[in-house]
């Protein structure tokens, strides 16, 4: 029995070793290092490619075009210096760390200057959703950068190159934050600038850390020095560089996690506790800092009594929102915060849509054929008819949203008509009225 269990355990262990072995298809270490070093330098074509890519990304952010932004990220060569820094840290290569850091700084400054120039001269100055999305980093940006960096580091160490690197460039979004930083400078919005630079810093840092982890896992050769004191000094400098970079990011990442948890809890609190038939939350905003938390709500409809509001406030701790200030604006206070320009715009849009619909109906009616007077013809051909109506009718299906129009003929008789006479009448009506869409109702 023990031998069977041992054999099963060995099989499972062998299965995972074969399936998840990163040493399979690993490229020659010297080739990998040479290729990464070459991609860390921004001169000539690489620099011009970066500038053009920044212009494309800025235009995409300006006109809110996701496709254009993705195209710019595919062109961008920004991943090179970041992976180079991670490789340098993992192999004790201080010169590579310096080279990667210097070129990343140059690329960052040129990118911000290019995007600032574009947003300064463009006639479109509104912040679109693609721009705003790059001003408030979240914990998901950290996870994406870290996991994307792992994928990118694995890809650059393979013999067969794949489309992983372009995919990582898109997922981690290094360029849009730099363009947004340029927009912040051009528009004088320093909060936009700070948030975008912070997002770029997070993405770069965690891609760098991911590269370092993969390099050490694959056991790349470290750089050793004949002088042990020099080696210790280099290792000390690299360690200090890593700590100075990582420790603030851990602190900032912790703040991002706490803010994300707060916002998710606040969303759930509003969704579950403000579910009223005659009262609706029309606007909500959250403010979070380490010292204070606030939920600000604007309600319309029936005013909630004080007892209900107090009861809702007492449930904040249930949603892990203890110490959060809940501000509820309703009644006169709510009306004081309503944007009447938006209401007017909404009313005008509704009126315009109704007017357009009415014009379409009139136009449709004009295009319809006029209904002829067939009273004398019917009386001579079918004397049994007592009265009739003939009009255009809208046919509505109850099981689908489809609608259709048809002529409807309805008639009453003085005497009973045979089925053959009724069929004859229907055929004559279709021929006389020149339509196949005719609904005949005989009473």
Short mmCIF file of C-alpha atoms in Angstrom, two decimals:
data_model
loop_
_atom_site.label_atom_id
_atom_site.label_comp_id
_atom_site.label_asym_id
_atom_site.label_seq_id
_atom_site.Cartn_x
_atom_site.Cartn_y
_atom_site.Cartn_z
CA UNK A 1 0.00 0.00 0.00
CA UNK A 2 2.81 2.38 0.93
CA UNK A 3 4.62 1.55 -2.31
CA UNK A 4 1.42 2.35 -4.26
CA UNK A 5 1.07 5.70 -2.46
CA UNK A 6 4.73 6.44 -3.07
CA UNK A 7 4.36 5.65 -6.76
CA UNK A 8 1.26 7.86 -7.04
CA UNK A 9 3.04 10.72 -5.29
CA UNK A 10 6.03 10.39 -7.60
CA UNK A 11 3.73 10.39 -10.64
CA UNK A 12 1.96 13.56 -9.45
CA UNK A 13 5.27 15.23 -8.69
CA UNK A 14 6.64 14.27 -12.11
CA UNK A 15 3.47 15.50 -13.78
CA UNK A 16 3.77 18.97 -12.24
CA UNK A 17 7.51 19.13 -12.88
CA UNK A 18 7.00 18.46 -16.58
CA UNK A 19 3.96 20.67 -17.01
CA UNK A 20 5.25 23.72 -15.10
CA UNK A 21 8.97 23.53 -15.84
CA UNK A 22 10.19 27.02 -16.83
CA UNK A 23 13.56 25.64 -17.90
CA UNK A 24 11.98 24.02 -20.96
CA UNK A 25 12.61 26.07 -24.13
CA UNK A 26 14.82 28.43 -22.13
CA UNK A 27 17.03 30.54 -24.39
CA UNK A 28 20.78 30.85 -23.99
CA UNK A 29 21.47 33.15 -21.04
CA UNK A 30 24.02 35.29 -22.88
CA UNK A 31 21.59 35.85 -25.76
CA UNK A 32 18.83 36.88 -23.34
CA UNK A 33 21.08 39.33 -21.50
CA UNK A 34 22.40 40.80 -24.75
CA UNK A 35 18.89 41.28 -26.16
CA UNK A 36 17.60 42.90 -22.95
CA UNK A 37 20.61 45.25 -22.77
CA UNK A 38 20.03 46.32 -26.39
CA UNK A 39 16.37 47.15 -25.64
CA UNK A 40 17.22 49.34 -22.65
CA UNK A 41 18.83 52.04 -24.81
CA UNK A 42 16.77 54.88 -26.31
CA UNK A 43 18.66 56.40 -29.22
CA UNK A 44 17.83 57.02 -32.86
CA UNK A 45 14.91 54.90 -34.14
CA UNK A 46 13.82 53.76 -30.66
CA UNK A 47 13.50 57.35 -29.46
CA UNK A 48 11.53 58.47 -32.53
CA UNK A 49 9.29 55.41 -32.24
CA UNK A 50 8.56 56.35 -28.64
CA UNK A 51 7.70 59.95 -29.60
CA UNK A 52 5.36 58.86 -32.39
CA UNK A 53 3.72 56.28 -30.12
CA UNK A 54 3.15 58.97 -27.46
CA UNK A 55 1.46 61.20 -30.04
CA UNK A 56 -0.79 58.32 -31.13
CA UNK A 57 -1.69 57.43 -27.54
CA UNK A 58 -2.39 61.09 -26.70
CA UNK A 59 -4.74 61.38 -29.68
CA UNK A 60 -6.47 58.15 -28.65
CA UNK A 61 -6.97 59.42 -25.10
CA UNK A 62 -8.11 62.81 -26.42
CA UNK A 63 -10.82 61.36 -28.68
CA UNK A 64 -11.60 58.47 -26.30
CA UNK A 65 -10.62 55.76 -28.79
CA UNK A 66 -9.62 52.50 -27.14
CA UNK A 67 -8.43 50.98 -30.43
CA UNK A 68 -5.99 53.84 -31.06
CA UNK A 69 -4.62 53.59 -27.51
CA UNK A 70 -4.04 49.84 -27.90
CA UNK A 71 -2.22 50.46 -31.19
CA UNK A 72 0.07 52.99 -29.52
CA UNK A 73 0.89 50.57 -26.71
CA UNK A 74 1.85 47.91 -29.27
CA UNK A 75 4.32 50.36 -30.84
CA UNK A 76 5.81 51.59 -27.56
CA UNK A 77 9.34 50.38 -26.60
CA UNK A 78 8.98 51.34 -22.92
CA UNK A 79 9.16 47.76 -21.58
CA UNK A 80 12.87 47.45 -22.45
CA UNK A 81 14.47 49.60 -19.71
CA UNK A 82 12.12 48.26 -17.01
CA UNK A 83 12.98 44.62 -17.76
CA UNK A 84 16.65 45.67 -17.95
CA UNK A 85 16.52 47.09 -14.42
CA UNK A 86 14.94 43.87 -13.12
CA UNK A 87 17.61 41.77 -14.84
CA UNK A 88 20.37 43.99 -13.46
CA UNK A 89 19.08 43.64 -9.90
CA UNK A 90 18.72 39.87 -10.31
CA UNK A 91 22.30 39.44 -11.62
CA UNK A 92 24.10 42.03 -9.46
CA UNK A 93 24.82 44.07 -12.59
CA UNK A 94 24.92 47.60 -11.23
CA UNK A 95 25.93 49.02 -14.64
CA UNK A 96 22.78 47.54 -16.23
CA UNK A 97 20.63 48.93 -13.41
CA UNK A 98 22.11 52.38 -13.98
CA UNK A 99 21.71 52.12 -17.75
CA UNK A 100 18.10 50.96 -17.48
CA UNK A 101 17.23 53.60 -14.88
CA UNK A 102 18.86 56.39 -16.88
CA UNK A 103 17.10 55.43 -20.10
CA UNK A 104 13.75 54.95 -18.35
CA UNK A 105 14.06 58.44 -16.86
CA UNK A 106 14.94 59.91 -20.29
CA UNK A 107 12.02 58.06 -21.92
CA UNK A 108 9.65 59.23 -19.18
CA UNK A 109 10.66 62.90 -19.49
CA UNK A 110 10.46 62.85 -23.29
CA UNK A 111 7.07 61.12 -23.17
CA UNK A 112 5.62 63.65 -20.73
CA UNK A 113 7.05 66.56 -22.74
CA UNK A 114 5.57 65.17 -25.99
CA UNK A 115 2.12 64.57 -24.51
CA UNK A 116 2.16 67.98 -22.79
CA UNK A 117 2.92 69.64 -26.14
CA UNK A 118 0.06 67.76 -27.82
CA UNK A 119 -2.52 68.54 -25.15
CA UNK A 120 -1.40 72.18 -25.08
CA UNK A 121 -2.05 72.70 -28.79
CA UNK A 122 -5.09 70.43 -29.28
CA UNK A 123 -8.50 72.17 -29.46
CA UNK A 124 -10.08 69.32 -27.46
CA UNK A 125 -9.54 70.01 -23.77
CA UNK A 126 -12.20 67.86 -22.05
CA UNK A 127 -11.09 64.91 -19.93
CA UNK A 128 -12.62 61.79 -21.48
CA UNK A 129 -13.24 58.51 -19.65
CA UNK A 130 -10.01 56.94 -21.00
CA UNK A 131 -8.04 59.84 -19.50
CA UNK A 132 -9.86 59.79 -16.17
CA UNK A 133 -9.25 56.05 -15.83
CA UNK A 134 -5.49 56.77 -15.59
CA UNK A 135 -5.72 59.24 -12.71
CA UNK A 136 -6.91 57.01 -9.87
CA UNK A 137 -4.81 53.83 -9.50
CA UNK A 138 -6.40 50.83 -7.77
CA UNK A 139 -5.20 47.53 -6.35
CA UNK A 140 -6.08 45.87 -9.67
CA UNK A 141 -3.39 47.93 -11.39
CA UNK A 142 -0.85 46.44 -8.97
CA UNK A 143 -1.98 42.87 -9.67
CA UNK A 144 -2.04 43.43 -13.43
CA UNK A 145 1.46 44.94 -13.44
CA UNK A 146 2.87 42.14 -11.26
CA UNK A 147 1.30 39.23 -13.15
CA UNK A 148 1.91 40.90 -16.51
CA UNK A 149 5.55 41.42 -15.55
CA UNK A 150 5.89 37.71 -14.73
CA UNK A 151 4.49 36.81 -18.15
CA UNK A 152 6.78 39.30 -19.89
CA UNK A 153 9.89 38.08 -18.05
CA UNK A 154 9.11 34.49 -18.98
CA UNK A 155 8.58 35.48 -22.61
CA UNK A 156 11.95 37.25 -23.01
CA UNK A 157 13.80 34.18 -21.68
CA UNK A 158 12.33 31.81 -24.33
CA UNK A 159 13.95 30.58 -27.53
CA UNK A 160 10.76 31.03 -29.50
CA UNK A 161 9.45 34.57 -29.19
CA UNK A 162 5.68 34.96 -28.99
CA UNK A 163 3.10 37.74 -28.80
CA UNK A 164 3.34 37.84 -25.00
CA UNK A 165 5.40 41.04 -24.83
CA UNK A 166 2.90 43.11 -26.89
CA UNK A 167 0.13 41.66 -24.74
CA UNK A 168 1.94 42.66 -21.55
CA UNK A 169 2.49 46.16 -22.97
CA UNK A 170 -1.26 46.47 -23.51
CA UNK A 171 -2.30 44.95 -20.17
CA UNK A 172 0.09 46.95 -17.99
CA UNK A 173 -0.61 50.19 -19.88
CA UNK A 174 2.69 52.04 -19.46
CA UNK A 175 2.06 54.77 -22.03
CA UNK A 176 -1.46 56.07 -21.19
CA UNK A 177 -0.42 57.24 -17.69
CA UNK A 178 2.44 59.28 -19.18
CA UNK A 179 0.05 60.85 -21.68
CA UNK A 180 -2.40 61.60 -18.87
CA UNK A 181 0.45 63.21 -16.91
CA UNK A 182 1.09 65.43 -19.92
CA UNK A 183 -2.61 66.32 -20.01
CA UNK A 184 -2.41 67.26 -16.32
CA UNK A 185 0.53 69.59 -16.95
CA UNK A 186 -1.04 71.14 -20.05
CA UNK A 187 -4.35 71.80 -18.26
CA UNK A 188 -2.76 72.83 -14.96
CA UNK A 189 -4.39 69.94 -13.09
CA UNK A 190 -1.66 68.71 -10.74
CA UNK A 191 -3.91 66.01 -9.24
CA UNK A 192 -4.23 64.40 -12.68
CA UNK A 193 -0.46 64.64 -13.09
CA UNK A 194 0.30 63.10 -9.69
CA UNK A 195 -2.22 60.27 -10.09
CA UNK A 196 -0.95 59.37 -13.56
CA UNK A 197 2.73 59.43 -12.54
CA UNK A 198 1.87 57.29 -9.53
CA UNK A 199 0.16 54.73 -11.80
CA UNK A 200 3.18 54.68 -14.14
CA UNK A 201 5.48 54.22 -11.12
CA UNK A 202 3.42 51.28 -9.84
CA UNK A 203 3.35 49.57 -13.23
CA UNK A 204 7.09 50.03 -13.77
CA UNK A 205 8.00 48.91 -10.27
CA UNK A 206 6.01 45.70 -10.23
CA UNK A 207 7.13 44.72 -13.75
CA UNK A 208 10.68 45.22 -12.50
CA UNK A 209 10.06 43.08 -9.39
CA UNK A 210 8.45 40.35 -11.50
CA UNK A 211 11.49 40.28 -13.80
CA UNK A 212 13.80 40.00 -10.78
CA UNK A 213 11.83 37.02 -9.41
CA UNK A 214 11.89 35.14 -12.73
CA UNK A 215 15.62 35.83 -13.18
CA UNK A 216 16.38 34.42 -9.75
CA UNK A 217 14.04 31.45 -10.25
CA UNK A 218 15.84 30.57 -13.50
CA UNK A 219 19.17 30.94 -11.65
CA UNK A 220 20.80 33.42 -14.00
CA UNK A 221 24.50 33.83 -13.24
CA UNK A 222 25.25 36.68 -10.89
CA UNK A 223 28.08 39.08 -11.61
CA UNK A 224 31.02 38.42 -9.32
CA UNK A 225 34.00 40.68 -8.69
CA UNK A 226 37.58 39.81 -7.95
CA UNK A 227 37.56 42.33 -5.13
CA UNK A 228 35.13 41.05 -2.46
CA UNK A 229 34.71 44.57 -1.07
CA UNK A 230 33.57 45.81 -4.49
CA UNK A 231 31.09 42.93 -4.75
CA UNK A 232 29.67 43.70 -1.29
CA UNK A 233 29.44 47.37 -2.19
CA UNK A 234 27.53 46.61 -5.43
CA UNK A 235 25.19 44.22 -3.61
CA UNK A 236 24.65 46.86 -0.92
CA UNK A 237 23.83 49.54 -3.51
CA UNK A 238 21.38 47.25 -5.29
CA UNK A 239 19.73 46.28 -2.00
CA UNK A 240 19.39 49.93 -0.98
CA UNK A 241 17.94 50.75 -4.43
CA UNK A 242 15.40 47.93 -4.13
CA UNK A 243 14.40 48.91 -0.57
CA UNK A 244 14.10 52.60 -1.40
CA UNK A 245 11.88 51.68 -4.34
CA UNK A 246 9.86 48.85 -2.80
CA UNK A 247 9.12 50.13 0.70
CA UNK A 248 7.23 53.27 -0.41
CA UNK A 249 5.33 51.21 -2.95
CA UNK A 250 4.28 48.72 -0.28
CA UNK A 251 3.03 51.61 1.83
CA UNK A 252 1.19 53.11 -1.14
CA UNK A 253 -0.12 49.71 -2.24
CA UNK A 254 -1.53 49.19 1.26
CA UNK A 255 -3.37 52.48 0.91
CA UNK A 256 -4.74 51.38 -2.46
CA UNK A 257 -5.98 48.11 -0.96
CA UNK A 258 -7.69 49.90 1.92
CA UNK A 259 -9.33 52.40 -0.44
CA UNK A 260 -10.57 49.62 -2.74
CA UNK A 261 -12.01 47.70 0.21
CA UNK A 262 -13.74 50.85 1.48
CA UNK A 263 -15.26 51.67 -1.92
CA UNK A 264 -16.49 48.10 -2.46
CA UNK A 265 -18.07 48.06 1.01
CA UNK A 266 -19.68 51.45 0.38
CA UNK A 267 -21.13 50.27 -2.94
CA UNK A 268 -22.62 47.18 -1.28
CA UNK A 269 -23.99 49.29 1.59
CA UNK A 270 -25.77 51.66 -0.83
CA UNK A 271 -27.06 48.84 -3.02
CA UNK A 272 -28.58 46.90 -0.11
CA UNK A 273 -29.73 49.63 2.27
CA UNK A 274 -31.07 52.26 -0.16
CA UNK A 275 -33.48 49.99 -2.01
CA UNK A 276 -36.71 52.03 -1.81
CA UNK A 277 -39.63 52.11 -4.25
CA UNK A 278 -40.22 55.88 -4.06
CA UNK A 279 -36.71 57.11 -3.28
CA UNK A 280 -33.67 56.78 -5.51
CA UNK A 281 -29.94 57.51 -5.18
CA UNK A 282 -29.07 59.72 -8.16
CA UNK A 283 -25.49 60.57 -7.22
CA UNK A 284 -22.88 59.15 -4.87
CA UNK A 285 -19.31 60.05 -4.05
CA UNK A 286 -16.72 58.53 -1.75
CA UNK A 287 -13.84 60.23 0.03
CA UNK A 288 -11.14 58.14 1.66
CA UNK A 289 -8.05 59.00 3.64
CA UNK A 290 -6.30 57.31 6.51
CA UNK A 291 -7.87 59.78 8.95
CA UNK A 292 -11.40 60.11 7.56
CA UNK A 293 -13.93 58.30 5.39
CA UNK A 294 -17.05 59.80 3.86
CA UNK A 295 -20.04 58.66 1.80
CA UNK A 296 -22.03 61.49 0.18
CA UNK A 297 -25.43 60.61 -1.34
CA UNK A 298 -27.96 62.68 -3.27
CA UNK A 299 -31.54 61.34 -3.16
CA UNK A 300 -34.69 62.24 -5.08
CA UNK A 301 -38.26 61.16 -4.50
CA UNK A 302 -40.02 60.74 -1.17
CA UNK A 303 -38.00 62.03 1.77
CA UNK A 304 -36.73 59.38 4.15
CA UNK A 305 -37.81 60.05 7.75
CA UNK A 306 -35.13 60.68 10.37
CA UNK A 307 -35.81 57.33 12.03
CA UNK A 308 -35.07 55.51 8.75
CA UNK A 309 -31.89 57.51 8.19
CA UNK A 310 -30.72 56.81 11.76
CA UNK A 311 -31.47 53.11 11.29
CA UNK A 312 -29.40 53.04 8.09
CA UNK A 313 -26.51 54.86 9.78
CA UNK A 314 -26.49 52.29 12.57
CA UNK A 315 -25.79 49.56 10.01
CA UNK A 316 -22.51 51.10 8.76
CA UNK A 317 -20.43 48.92 11.09
CA UNK A 318 -22.12 45.81 9.63
CA UNK A 319 -20.50 46.65 6.29
CA UNK A 320 -17.08 47.32 7.87
CA UNK A 321 -17.65 51.07 7.53
CA UNK A 322 -17.28 51.99 11.18
CA UNK A 323 -16.19 55.60 11.58
CA UNK A 324 -17.49 56.56 8.13
CA UNK A 325 -19.45 59.79 7.89
CA UNK A 326 -22.70 59.30 5.95
CA UNK A 327 -24.05 62.48 4.33
CA UNK A 328 -27.58 62.19 2.86
CA UNK A 329 -28.95 65.09 0.82
CA UNK A 330 -32.70 65.05 0.17
CA UNK A 331 -35.62 67.46 0.08
CA UNK A 332 -34.52 71.10 -0.10
CA UNK A 333 -30.93 70.09 0.46
CA UNK A 334 -31.12 67.73 -2.52
CA UNK A 335 -32.75 70.31 -4.78
CA UNK A 336 -29.98 72.73 -3.91
CA UNK A 337 -27.48 70.22 -5.33
CA UNK A 338 -29.33 69.31 -8.53
CA UNK A 339 -27.65 70.33 -11.76
CA UNK A 340 -30.58 72.06 -13.47
CA UNK A 341 -28.63 72.49 -16.69
CA UNK A 342 -28.52 68.70 -17.03
CA UNK A 343 -32.26 68.46 -16.32
CA UNK A 344 -32.99 71.09 -18.98
CA UNK A 345 -30.77 69.26 -21.44
CA UNK A 346 -32.58 66.01 -20.67
CA UNK A 347 -36.00 67.63 -21.20
CA UNK A 348 -34.89 69.24 -24.46
CA UNK A 349 -33.54 65.91 -25.65
CA UNK A 350 -36.86 64.23 -24.82
CA UNK A 351 -38.80 66.94 -26.65
CA UNK A 352 -36.47 66.65 -29.64
CA UNK A 353 -36.90 62.86 -29.74
CA UNK A 354 -40.69 63.18 -29.59
CA UNK A 355 -40.67 65.82 -32.32
CA UNK A 356 -38.48 63.59 -34.49
CA UNK A 357 -40.85 60.69 -33.91
CA UNK A 358 -43.86 62.83 -34.85
CA UNK A 359 -42.10 63.95 -38.03
CA UNK A 360 -41.37 60.35 -38.91
CA UNK A 361 -45.03 59.42 -38.41
CA UNK A 362 -46.16 62.34 -40.62
CA UNK A 363 -43.60 61.40 -43.24
CA UNK A 364 -44.72 57.78 -43.08
CA UNK A 365 -48.33 58.82 -43.50
CA UNK A 366 -47.41 60.97 -46.50
CA UNK A 367 -45.71 58.03 -48.13
CA UNK A 368 -48.80 55.82 -47.70
CA UNK A 369 -51.15 55.50 -50.63
CA UNK A 370 -54.41 57.40 -50.29
CA UNK A 371 -57.45 55.19 -49.65
CA UNK A 372 -59.91 55.37 -52.59
CA UNK A 373 -63.66 55.72 -52.23
CA UNK A 374 -65.06 52.29 -53.24
CA UNK A 375 -68.55 52.69 -51.69
CA UNK A 376 -70.47 52.69 -55.01
CA UNK A 377 -68.46 49.79 -56.41
CA UNK A 378 -69.03 47.67 -53.31
CA UNK A 379 -72.74 48.41 -53.28
CA UNK A 380 -73.14 47.33 -56.91
CA UNK A 381 -70.92 44.23 -56.67
CA UNK A 382 -71.94 43.06 -53.19
CA UNK A 383 -75.45 44.38 -52.36
CA UNK A 384 -75.51 42.48 -49.04
CA UNK A 385 -72.96 44.91 -47.48
CA UNK A 386 -74.61 47.23 -44.93
CA UNK A 387 -71.53 49.25 -43.85
CA UNK A 388 -67.76 49.06 -44.05
CA UNK A 389 -64.54 50.73 -42.84
CA UNK A 390 -61.17 50.89 -44.57
CA UNK A 391 -58.07 52.27 -42.83
CA UNK A 392 -54.32 51.78 -42.32
CA UNK A 393 -53.73 49.70 -39.19
CA UNK A 394 -50.63 48.93 -37.07
CA UNK A 395 -50.40 45.21 -36.27
CA UNK A 396 -48.58 44.54 -32.97
CA UNK A 397 -47.36 41.04 -32.11
CA UNK A 398 -47.62 40.14 -28.42
CA UNK A 399 -44.81 37.59 -28.46
CA UNK A 400 -42.20 39.79 -30.21
CA UNK A 401 -41.33 43.45 -30.59
CA UNK A 402 -42.02 43.32 -34.31
CA UNK A 403 -44.63 45.70 -35.74
CA UNK A 404 -46.24 45.80 -39.17
CA UNK A 405 -48.74 47.96 -41.04
CA UNK A 406 -51.63 46.81 -43.24
CA UNK A 407 -54.95 47.94 -44.71
CA UNK A 408 -57.88 46.64 -42.70
CA UNK A 409 -61.31 46.21 -44.29
CA UNK A 410 -64.21 45.63 -41.92
CA UNK A 411 -67.80 45.08 -43.14
CA UNK A 412 -71.27 44.22 -41.78
CA UNK A 413 -74.04 42.63 -43.89
CA UNK A 414 -77.81 42.76 -44.23
CA UNK A 415 -77.89 39.08 -45.16
CA UNK A 416 -75.61 36.08 -44.82
CA UNK A 417 -72.86 35.75 -47.44
CA UNK A 418 -71.49 32.43 -48.63
CA UNK A 419 -67.83 31.57 -48.20
CA UNK A 420 -67.26 31.71 -51.96
CA UNK A 421 -68.67 35.28 -52.07
CA UNK A 422 -66.43 36.27 -49.15
CA UNK A 423 -63.34 34.86 -50.94
CA UNK A 424 -64.39 36.63 -54.12
CA UNK A 425 -64.71 39.92 -52.18
CA UNK A 426 -61.25 39.52 -50.60
CA UNK A 427 -59.63 38.89 -54.00
CA UNK A 428 -61.42 41.85 -55.54
CA UNK A 429 -60.35 44.16 -52.68
CA UNK A 430 -56.68 43.18 -53.05
CA UNK A 431 -56.80 43.80 -56.77
CA UNK A 432 -58.76 47.06 -56.44
CA UNK A 433 -56.55 48.46 -53.66
CA UNK A 434 -53.30 47.15 -55.23
CA UNK A 435 -51.95 45.64 -51.99
CA UNK A 436 -51.09 42.23 -50.63
CA UNK A 437 -51.19 43.53 -47.04
CA UNK A 438 -54.94 43.50 -46.54
CA UNK A 439 -56.73 42.26 -43.48
CA UNK A 440 -60.44 41.51 -44.12
CA UNK A 441 -62.79 41.32 -41.12
CA UNK A 442 -66.38 40.34 -41.98
CA UNK A 443 -69.04 40.53 -39.28
#
